Amino acid sequence: MPTALIADDEITLVNFLKAELAVLWPELKIIAEAYNGADALRLINELSPSIAFLDIRMPGMSGLELASQLQAAKAAPLVVFVTAYHQYAVDAFEREAVDYLLKPPTRERLGRCVEKLKRQLAAADADGTVPAADVLARLMSAMASMTATNPAATPGRLDWIRAAHGNDIRLISIDEVIYFEANDKYVSVFTATHESLIRMPLRELLDGLDASRFWQIHRGTIVAVKHIAGTTRDFRGRTLLKLKERPEELLVSRAYLHLFKQM
């Protein structure tokens, strides 16, 4: 029976993959979950799963670092990266890797991945070897080439946000986001029509955003430049930001006033 480990620091994605794989591949047994790279490596060494679904961005050790260490293992699992690269990067990897899934994978796309994994496992059974090391080597080579020729494809660039909206999980395109605002434990995501919540520190979120499209205007606020309508001053002399598609006005702290000198 094929076995798998899922490693991702987003528990919602882990649960999503488990549920989808249960439908697409009932024979596959998920034997472990990990929420950081170090735990994933330990569990892979202890349990020897047939397949490892690895997020690239994980605390402690990235999925790529983990994959590099697995290259040296005699019985490395087949690796599938599940992360948030741009589509052109995905296309590059699809020519080389066991597989590479853009978050969130659709059922159709995950189904093609399952078929590919089944073929790989069947080939391994036929000749008695698991070709993971070769595949991983080609994957790492392809990644090095891709990041060298496409700097914009730096790992971690966010294209979408997985956010809680009431009891539902919404997938929000980064193009829809008007601004982010940090709260005690969460960050609120504002679009033209909704407010949702994500569990990600604002600092980490900022690292994943295109600096030419999103400006930090306060310690706890990041705004999409294209949604800025202008600025105004209140009776206390503070600068407030007006938005095109939302009624609220956002406070700009002194540290970021230089961004608006031309307005």
Short mmCIF file of C-alpha atoms in Angstrom, two decimals:
data_model
loop_
_atom_site.label_atom_id
_atom_site.label_comp_id
_atom_site.label_asym_id
_atom_site.label_seq_id
_atom_site.Cartn_x
_atom_site.Cartn_y
_atom_site.Cartn_z
CA MET A 1 0.00 0.00 0.00
CA PRO A 2 1.43 3.40 -0.95
CA THR A 3 2.00 5.78 1.92
CA ALA A 4 2.47 9.53 2.10
CA LEU A 5 3.56 12.37 4.33
CA ILE A 6 2.16 15.90 3.98
CA ALA A 7 4.34 18.75 5.24
CA ASP A 8 2.98 22.30 5.29
CA ASP A 9 2.74 24.95 7.99
CA GLU A 10 -0.79 25.77 6.81
CA ILE A 11 -3.01 23.25 8.54
CA THR A 12 -5.89 24.18 6.25
CA LEU A 13 -3.88 23.06 3.24
CA VAL A 14 -2.86 19.82 4.97
CA ASN A 15 -6.52 19.06 5.66
CA PHE A 16 -7.46 20.07 2.13
CA LEU A 17 -4.91 17.70 0.58
CA LYS A 18 -5.91 14.85 2.87
CA ALA A 19 -9.55 15.25 1.91
CA GLU A 20 -8.86 15.51 -1.82
CA LEU A 21 -6.42 12.58 -1.84
CA ALA A 22 -8.94 10.45 0.05
CA VAL A 23 -11.31 10.94 -2.88
CA LEU A 24 -8.80 10.62 -5.70
CA TRP A 25 -6.61 7.86 -4.29
CA PRO A 26 -8.40 5.92 -1.51
CA GLU A 27 -5.60 3.33 -1.40
CA LEU A 28 -3.04 5.97 -0.44
CA LYS A 29 -2.46 6.00 3.33
CA ILE A 30 -1.44 9.32 4.86
CA ILE A 31 0.87 8.14 7.63
CA ALA A 32 2.19 11.48 8.88
CA GLU A 33 1.69 15.23 8.87
CA ALA A 34 4.37 17.79 9.62
CA TYR A 35 4.18 21.54 10.07
CA ASN A 36 7.86 22.39 9.74
CA GLY A 37 10.79 21.07 7.76
CA ALA A 38 12.69 19.52 10.65
CA ASP A 39 9.72 17.41 11.75
CA ALA A 40 9.10 16.40 8.14
CA LEU A 41 12.68 15.15 7.76
CA ARG A 42 12.51 13.23 11.04
CA LEU A 43 9.21 11.59 10.13
CA ILE A 44 10.39 10.66 6.64
CA ASN A 45 13.48 9.00 8.10
CA GLU A 46 11.40 7.17 10.72
CA LEU A 47 8.45 6.10 8.58
CA SER A 48 9.85 5.92 5.01
CA PRO A 49 6.69 7.07 3.19
CA SER A 50 6.42 6.35 -0.52
CA ILE A 51 5.53 9.97 -1.27
CA ALA A 52 6.21 13.33 0.40
CA PHE A 53 4.05 16.37 -0.38
CA LEU A 54 6.28 19.29 0.64
CA ASP A 55 5.54 22.96 0.95
CA ILE A 56 8.57 25.00 -0.11
CA ARG A 57 8.18 27.65 2.59
CA MET A 58 8.20 25.99 6.00
CA PRO A 59 9.62 27.14 9.34
CA GLY A 60 13.05 25.85 10.23
CA MET A 61 13.87 24.12 6.96
CA SER A 62 12.42 24.85 3.55
CA GLY A 63 11.00 22.15 1.35
CA LEU A 64 13.94 22.61 -1.01
CA GLU A 65 16.48 22.15 1.76
CA LEU A 66 14.60 19.08 2.87
CA ALA A 67 14.55 17.72 -0.69
CA SER A 68 18.31 18.27 -0.95
CA GLN A 69 18.86 16.16 2.15
CA LEU A 70 16.57 13.46 0.81
CA GLN A 71 18.68 13.22 -2.33
CA ALA A 72 21.34 11.46 -0.30
CA ALA A 73 18.92 8.90 1.12
CA LYS A 74 18.86 5.40 -0.38
CA ALA A 75 15.09 5.13 -0.19
CA ALA A 76 13.98 8.74 -0.69
CA PRO A 77 10.26 9.22 -1.24
CA LEU A 78 8.82 10.63 -4.42
CA VAL A 79 8.55 14.35 -3.80
CA VAL A 80 5.74 16.65 -4.88
CA PHE A 81 6.12 20.35 -4.14
CA VAL A 82 2.93 22.17 -3.25
CA THR A 83 3.50 25.89 -3.18
CA ALA A 84 2.75 29.26 -4.76
CA TYR A 85 5.01 29.82 -7.75
CA HIS A 86 3.88 31.67 -10.81
CA GLN A 87 2.41 29.61 -13.59
CA TYR A 88 5.42 29.83 -15.87
CA ALA A 89 7.56 28.35 -13.16
CA VAL A 90 5.11 25.54 -12.74
CA ASP A 91 5.30 24.83 -16.44
CA ALA A 92 9.06 24.54 -16.19
CA PHE A 93 8.86 22.14 -13.33
CA GLU A 94 6.22 20.01 -14.92
CA ARG A 95 8.81 18.97 -17.47
CA GLU A 96 11.23 17.83 -14.82
CA ALA A 97 9.74 16.95 -11.49
CA VAL A 98 7.76 14.10 -10.06
CA ASP A 99 5.26 16.89 -9.85
CA TYR A 100 4.75 20.43 -8.77
CA LEU A 101 1.40 21.82 -7.66
CA LEU A 102 0.36 25.44 -7.47
CA LYS A 103 -1.62 26.25 -4.34
CA PRO A 104 -4.44 25.52 -4.12
CA PRO A 105 -4.41 22.57 -6.54
CA THR A 106 -7.66 21.85 -8.27
CA ARG A 107 -9.05 18.33 -8.09
CA GLU A 108 -8.36 17.88 -11.80
CA ARG A 109 -4.73 18.94 -11.41
CA LEU A 110 -4.25 16.86 -8.29
CA GLY A 111 -5.76 13.93 -10.16
CA ARG A 112 -3.10 14.22 -12.87
CA CYS A 113 -0.47 14.30 -10.14
CA VAL A 114 -1.91 11.13 -8.61
CA GLU A 115 -1.73 9.35 -11.97
CA LYS A 116 1.87 10.43 -12.40
CA LEU A 117 2.77 9.18 -8.94
CA LYS A 118 1.09 5.84 -9.61
CA ARG A 119 3.15 5.44 -12.78
CA GLN A 120 6.34 6.27 -10.90
CA LEU A 121 5.55 3.77 -8.17
CA ALA A 122 4.64 1.09 -10.72
CA ALA A 123 7.94 1.65 -12.54
CA ALA A 124 9.79 1.38 -9.25
CA ASP A 125 8.05 -1.91 -8.50
CA ALA A 126 8.93 -3.20 -11.96
CA ASP A 127 12.67 -2.65 -11.73
CA GLY A 128 13.05 -2.69 -7.97
CA THR A 129 14.29 0.85 -7.64
CA VAL A 130 12.73 4.18 -6.81
CA PRO A 131 13.89 6.85 -9.22
CA ALA A 132 13.40 9.63 -6.66
CA ALA A 133 17.03 10.66 -6.52
CA ASP A 134 17.27 11.18 -10.28
CA VAL A 135 14.02 13.08 -10.37
CA LEU A 136 15.02 15.23 -7.44
CA ALA A 137 18.34 16.03 -9.04
CA ARG A 138 16.60 17.18 -12.21
CA LEU A 139 14.09 19.13 -10.15
CA MET A 140 16.78 20.99 -8.23
CA SER A 141 18.66 21.73 -11.43
CA ALA A 142 15.53 23.06 -13.07
CA MET A 143 14.80 25.25 -10.08
CA ALA A 144 18.28 26.74 -10.06
CA SER A 145 17.96 27.53 -13.75
CA MET A 146 14.50 29.01 -13.36
CA THR A 147 15.38 31.32 -10.46
CA ALA A 148 18.53 32.48 -12.25
CA THR A 149 16.68 33.47 -15.41
CA ASN A 150 13.45 34.64 -13.81
CA PRO A 151 14.18 36.67 -10.66
CA ALA A 152 10.49 37.45 -10.31
CA ALA A 153 9.92 33.78 -9.65
CA THR A 154 11.53 34.04 -6.25
CA PRO A 155 9.93 31.50 -3.94
CA GLY A 156 7.35 32.94 -1.64
CA ARG A 157 5.78 35.57 -3.91
CA LEU A 158 2.11 35.48 -3.05
CA ASP A 159 -0.44 35.19 -5.82
CA TRP A 160 -3.38 34.35 -3.61
CA ILE A 161 -4.39 34.42 0.03
CA ARG A 162 -6.14 31.62 1.88
CA ALA A 163 -8.35 33.41 4.40
CA ALA A 164 -11.07 32.55 6.88
CA HIS A 165 -14.43 34.19 6.29
CA GLY A 166 -16.84 33.11 8.98
CA ASN A 167 -16.89 29.32 8.87
CA ASP A 168 -15.61 29.25 5.29
CA ILE A 169 -12.14 29.38 3.80
CA ARG A 170 -11.87 31.81 0.88
CA LEU A 171 -9.15 31.88 -1.73
CA ILE A 172 -8.48 35.51 -2.52
CA SER A 173 -6.44 36.59 -5.51
CA ILE A 174 -3.77 39.08 -4.54
CA ASP A 175 -5.20 41.36 -7.23
CA GLU A 176 -8.43 41.66 -5.22
CA VAL A 177 -6.75 42.80 -2.01
CA ILE A 178 -7.16 46.49 -1.14
CA TYR A 179 -5.30 46.41 2.17
CA PHE A 180 -4.09 44.26 5.07
CA GLU A 181 -4.42 45.27 8.71
CA ALA A 182 -2.77 43.47 11.63
CA ASN A 183 -4.79 42.62 14.73
CA ASP A 184 -3.74 40.84 17.93
CA LYS A 185 -3.28 37.36 16.46
CA TYR A 186 -4.49 37.74 12.92
CA VAL A 187 -4.24 39.89 9.84
CA SER A 188 -7.46 41.15 8.29
CA VAL A 189 -7.65 41.10 4.50
CA PHE A 190 -9.91 43.71 2.93
CA THR A 191 -11.30 43.43 -0.58
CA ALA A 192 -13.96 45.67 -2.10
CA THR A 193 -16.74 43.53 -0.62
CA HIS A 194 -15.31 41.38 2.18
CA GLU A 195 -13.16 41.33 5.28
CA SER A 196 -11.44 37.99 5.99
CA LEU A 197 -8.76 36.76 8.38
CA ILE A 198 -5.42 35.05 7.85
CA ARG A 199 -2.97 33.58 10.33
CA MET A 200 0.28 35.03 9.12
CA PRO A 201 2.47 37.69 10.76
CA LEU A 202 2.39 40.96 8.88
CA ARG A 203 6.18 40.87 8.53
CA GLU A 204 6.05 37.50 6.78
CA LEU A 205 3.18 38.67 4.62
CA LEU A 206 5.14 41.73 3.54
CA ASP A 207 8.06 39.53 2.44
CA GLY A 208 5.73 37.73 0.05
CA LEU A 209 4.32 40.84 -1.60
CA ASP A 210 5.55 42.76 -4.62
CA ALA A 211 7.01 45.95 -3.14
CA SER A 212 6.04 47.92 -6.24
CA ARG A 213 2.38 46.98 -5.74
CA PHE A 214 2.00 47.01 -1.94
CA TRP A 215 3.21 49.72 0.44
CA GLN A 216 3.43 49.51 4.18
CA ILE A 217 1.94 52.77 5.48
CA HIS A 218 1.82 51.98 9.20
CA ARG A 219 3.29 49.39 11.55
CA GLY A 220 0.14 47.32 11.11
CA THR A 221 -1.12 48.31 7.66
CA ILE A 222 -0.16 47.38 4.08
CA VAL A 223 -2.11 48.86 1.18
CA ALA A 224 -2.33 48.02 -2.54
CA VAL A 225 -0.99 51.04 -4.42
CA LYS A 226 -3.51 50.76 -7.25
CA HIS A 227 -6.38 51.22 -4.77
CA ILE A 228 -5.08 54.47 -3.29
CA ALA A 229 -7.32 57.43 -4.19
CA GLY A 230 -5.36 60.14 -2.39
CA THR A 231 -4.51 61.59 1.01
CA THR A 232 -6.09 64.07 3.40
CA ARG A 233 -5.29 65.55 6.83
CA ASP A 234 -7.43 65.38 9.94
CA PHE A 235 -7.83 68.10 12.57
CA ARG A 236 -4.76 66.75 14.41
CA GLY A 237 -2.60 67.13 11.34
CA ARG A 238 -2.31 63.40 10.71
CA THR A 239 -2.18 62.08 7.15
CA LEU A 240 -5.01 59.77 6.18
CA LEU A 241 -5.20 57.63 3.08
CA LYS A 242 -8.35 57.53 0.98
CA LEU A 243 -9.24 54.38 -0.92
CA LYS A 244 -11.01 53.97 -4.24
CA GLU A 245 -13.33 51.12 -3.31
CA ARG A 246 -13.62 51.29 0.49
CA PRO A 247 -15.07 54.04 2.68
CA GLU A 248 -12.59 53.89 5.57
CA GLU A 249 -9.54 56.14 5.74
CA LEU A 250 -6.19 54.64 6.77
CA LEU A 251 -3.71 56.37 9.01
CA VAL A 252 -0.23 56.91 7.54
CA SER A 253 2.52 56.96 10.17
CA ARG A 254 5.34 59.50 9.94
CA ALA A 255 7.84 56.81 8.99
CA TYR A 256 6.02 56.29 5.69
CA LEU A 257 4.98 59.84 4.79
CA HIS A 258 7.78 60.04 2.24
CA LEU A 259 5.78 57.65 0.04
CA PHE A 260 3.17 60.34 -0.52
CA LYS A 261 5.22 63.46 -1.02
CA GLN A 262 4.20 63.64 -4.66
CA MET A 263 0.47 63.55 -3.85
#
